[in-house]
Coordinates of C-alpha atoms in Angstrom, one line a residue:
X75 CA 70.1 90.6 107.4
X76 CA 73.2 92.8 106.2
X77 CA 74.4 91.3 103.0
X78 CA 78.4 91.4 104.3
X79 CA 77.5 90.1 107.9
X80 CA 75.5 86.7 106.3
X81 CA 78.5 85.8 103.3
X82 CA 81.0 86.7 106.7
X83 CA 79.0 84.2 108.4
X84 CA 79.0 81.6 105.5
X85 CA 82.5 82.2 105.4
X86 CA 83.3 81.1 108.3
X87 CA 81.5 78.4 108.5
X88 CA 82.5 77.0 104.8
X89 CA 84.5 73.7 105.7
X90 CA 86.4 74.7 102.4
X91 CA 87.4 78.2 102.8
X92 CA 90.6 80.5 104.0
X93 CA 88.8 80.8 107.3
X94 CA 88.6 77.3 108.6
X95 CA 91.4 75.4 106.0
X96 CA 93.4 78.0 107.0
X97 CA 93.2 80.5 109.6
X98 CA 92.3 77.8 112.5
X99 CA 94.9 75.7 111.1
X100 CA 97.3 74.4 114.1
X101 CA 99.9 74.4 112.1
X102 CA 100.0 78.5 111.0
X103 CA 100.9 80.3 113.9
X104 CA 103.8 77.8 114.2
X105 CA 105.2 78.7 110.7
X106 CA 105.3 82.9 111.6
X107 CA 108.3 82.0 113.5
X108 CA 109.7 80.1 110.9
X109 CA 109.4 82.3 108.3
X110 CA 110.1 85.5 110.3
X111 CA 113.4 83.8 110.7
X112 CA 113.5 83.5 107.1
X113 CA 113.1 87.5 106.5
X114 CA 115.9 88.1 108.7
X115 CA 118.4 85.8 107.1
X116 CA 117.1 87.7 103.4
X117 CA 118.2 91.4 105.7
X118 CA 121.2 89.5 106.6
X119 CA 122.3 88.6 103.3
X120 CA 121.4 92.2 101.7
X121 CA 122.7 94.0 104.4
X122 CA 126.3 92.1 103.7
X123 CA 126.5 92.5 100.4
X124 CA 126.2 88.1 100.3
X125 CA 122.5 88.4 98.7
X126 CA 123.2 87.8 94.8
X127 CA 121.6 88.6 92.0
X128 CA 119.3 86.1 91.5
X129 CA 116.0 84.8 93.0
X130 CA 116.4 80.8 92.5
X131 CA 118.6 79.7 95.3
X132 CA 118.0 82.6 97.3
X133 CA 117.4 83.6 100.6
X134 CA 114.8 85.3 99.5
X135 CA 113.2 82.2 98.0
X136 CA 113.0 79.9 100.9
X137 CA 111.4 82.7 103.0
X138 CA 108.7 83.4 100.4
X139 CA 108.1 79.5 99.6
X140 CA 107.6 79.1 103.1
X141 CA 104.6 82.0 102.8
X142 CA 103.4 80.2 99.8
X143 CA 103.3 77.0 101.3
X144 CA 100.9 78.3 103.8
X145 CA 97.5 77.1 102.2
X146 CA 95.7 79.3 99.4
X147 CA 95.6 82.2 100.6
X148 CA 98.9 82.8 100.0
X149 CA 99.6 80.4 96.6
X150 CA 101.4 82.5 94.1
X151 CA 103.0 84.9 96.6
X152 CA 106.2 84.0 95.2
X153 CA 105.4 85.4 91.7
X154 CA 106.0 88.8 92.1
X155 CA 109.4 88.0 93.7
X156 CA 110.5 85.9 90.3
X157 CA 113.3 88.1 88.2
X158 CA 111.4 88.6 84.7
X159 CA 114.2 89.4 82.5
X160 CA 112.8 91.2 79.7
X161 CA 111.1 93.4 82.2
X162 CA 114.3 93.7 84.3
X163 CA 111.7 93.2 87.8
X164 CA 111.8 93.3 90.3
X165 CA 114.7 95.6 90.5
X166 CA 116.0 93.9 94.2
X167 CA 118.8 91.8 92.1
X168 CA 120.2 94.3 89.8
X169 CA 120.6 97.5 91.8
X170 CA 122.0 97.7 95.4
X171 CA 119.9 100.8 96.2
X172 CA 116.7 98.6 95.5
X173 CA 118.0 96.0 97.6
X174 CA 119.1 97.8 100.5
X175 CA 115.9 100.0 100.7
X176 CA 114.2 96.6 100.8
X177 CA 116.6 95.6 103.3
X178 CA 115.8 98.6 105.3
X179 CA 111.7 98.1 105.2
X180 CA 111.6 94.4 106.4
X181 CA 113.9 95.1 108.5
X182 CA 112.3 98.4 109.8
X183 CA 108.9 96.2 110.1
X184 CA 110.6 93.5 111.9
X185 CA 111.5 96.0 115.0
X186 CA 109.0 98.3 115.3
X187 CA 105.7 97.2 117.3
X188 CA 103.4 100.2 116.3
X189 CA 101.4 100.7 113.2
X190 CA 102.9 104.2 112.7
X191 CA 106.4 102.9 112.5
X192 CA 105.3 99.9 110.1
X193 CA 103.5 102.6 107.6
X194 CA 106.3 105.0 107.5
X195 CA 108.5 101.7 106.0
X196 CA 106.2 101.1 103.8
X197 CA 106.2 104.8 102.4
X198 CA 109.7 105.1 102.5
X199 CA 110.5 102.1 100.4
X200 CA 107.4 103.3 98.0
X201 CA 109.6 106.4 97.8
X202 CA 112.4 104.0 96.5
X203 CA 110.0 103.4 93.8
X204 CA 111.6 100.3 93.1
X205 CA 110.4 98.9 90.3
X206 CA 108.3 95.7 90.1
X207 CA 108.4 95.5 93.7
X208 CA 104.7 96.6 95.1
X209 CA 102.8 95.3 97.7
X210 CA 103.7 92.2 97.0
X211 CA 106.1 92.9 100.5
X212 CA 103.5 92.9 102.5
X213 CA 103.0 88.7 102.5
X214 CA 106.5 89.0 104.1
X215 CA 105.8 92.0 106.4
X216 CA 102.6 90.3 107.4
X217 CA 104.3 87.6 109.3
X218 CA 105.8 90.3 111.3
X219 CA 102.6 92.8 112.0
X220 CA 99.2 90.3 111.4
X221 CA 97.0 92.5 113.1
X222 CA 98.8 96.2 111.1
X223 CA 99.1 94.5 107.8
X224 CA 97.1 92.1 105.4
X225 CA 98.0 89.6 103.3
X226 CA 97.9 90.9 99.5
X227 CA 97.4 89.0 96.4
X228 CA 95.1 89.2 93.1
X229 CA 92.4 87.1 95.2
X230 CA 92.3 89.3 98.2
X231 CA 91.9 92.6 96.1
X232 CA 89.3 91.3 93.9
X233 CA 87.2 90.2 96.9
X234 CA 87.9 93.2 98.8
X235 CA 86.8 95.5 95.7
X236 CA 83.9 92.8 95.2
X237 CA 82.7 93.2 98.6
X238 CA 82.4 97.0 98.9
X239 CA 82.2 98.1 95.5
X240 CA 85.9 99.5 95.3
X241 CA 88.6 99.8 92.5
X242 CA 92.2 98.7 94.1
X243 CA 94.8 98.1 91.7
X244 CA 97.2 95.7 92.4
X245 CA 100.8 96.7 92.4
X246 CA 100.9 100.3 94.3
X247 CA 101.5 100.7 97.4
X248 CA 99.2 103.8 97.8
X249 CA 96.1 101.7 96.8
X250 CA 97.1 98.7 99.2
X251 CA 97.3 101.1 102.1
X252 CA 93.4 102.3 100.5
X253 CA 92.7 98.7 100.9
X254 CA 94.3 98.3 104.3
X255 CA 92.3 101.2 105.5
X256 CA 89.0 99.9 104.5
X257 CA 89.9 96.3 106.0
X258 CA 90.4 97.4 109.4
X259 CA 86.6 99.6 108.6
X260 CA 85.4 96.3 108.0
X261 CA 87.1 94.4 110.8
X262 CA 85.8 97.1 113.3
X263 CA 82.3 96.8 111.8
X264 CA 82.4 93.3 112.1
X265 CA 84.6 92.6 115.2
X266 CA 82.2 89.8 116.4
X267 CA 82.9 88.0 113.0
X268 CA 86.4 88.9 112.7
X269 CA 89.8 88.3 114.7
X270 CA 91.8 91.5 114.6
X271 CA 94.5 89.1 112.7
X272 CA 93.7 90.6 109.1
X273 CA 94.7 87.7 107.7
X274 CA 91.2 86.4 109.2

């Protein structure tokens, strides 16, 4: 049997993991509306000028504990939003440029339907290159596009790179869209096994 297909299989049928805790959970599909309403009040604020400077209280913090509320796959998403001072990231609270371009790519993601439009977001806030902000975004964009985007987080690249022998790095952009392009191999590989939801 194909190594991939039998741990997919195991997968699924683990009482314990992403897949049935998870991904079958009633309650998920229920909480995209939730926190896409949450994005768009963090657009609202930004686009404004009302956002602050500061994560804790934040827009921007409700929406993203609402993603990390939703089981393990997504605990810790709200790490790479948390202002590290020494490091002065992510920039999103210092610099209205920052902001704004972030503004612009949730937003962008929130209207469009196709997978071209949601890409070319992506790229143009990488352009921004707005520092300490990576795909981290893509927790909140995936909420918006499940079956264009995946979740991302430490867990999900090591399994991916684990699984097919690859070297993503977390925080770049270009190697999450080099991820994302090998899921959606895998997905069409294993389409009996797999929803086209990538967070499957």
């Amino acid at each position: 049997m194909d190594p991939i297909r039998e741990l997919l299989t195991r997968w699924r049928d683990d009482p314990g993991g992403t897949y049935r805790l998870w991904f079958l959970w009633e309650e998920r599909l229920k909480n995209f509306r939730s926190i896409r309403r949450g994005v768009a009040q963090v657009v609202a604020e930004i686009e404004a000028d009302t956002f602050g400077n500061v994560y804790k209280g934040s827009s921007l913090e409700t929406a993203v504990g609402a993603i990390a509320e939703q089981r393990q796959i997504f605990k810790g998403a709200d790490h790479a939003f948390l202002w590290k001072p020494k490091l002065r990231i992510p920039d999103i609270y210092e610099n209205r440029d920052n902001q704004l371009a972030f503004a612009r790519c949730l937003a962008a993601c929130a209207c469009c339907s196709g997978e071209d439009a949601v890409i070319a977001a992506i790229r143009r806030l990488d352009s921004q290159a707005v520092k300490g902000l990576g795909p981290a975004v893509a927790n909140l964009l995936y909420f918006h596009h499940p079956t264009i985007i995946p979740p991302f987080n430490t867990a999900i690249v090591n399994g991916y790179n684990a699984l097919t022998g690859a070297k993503v790095k977390l925080g770049r952009w270009g190697e999450y869209l080099a991820m994302r392009a090998g899921i959606l191999v895998l997905n069409a590989k294993y389409r009996d096994l797999l929803s086209n939801d990538l967070g499957a």
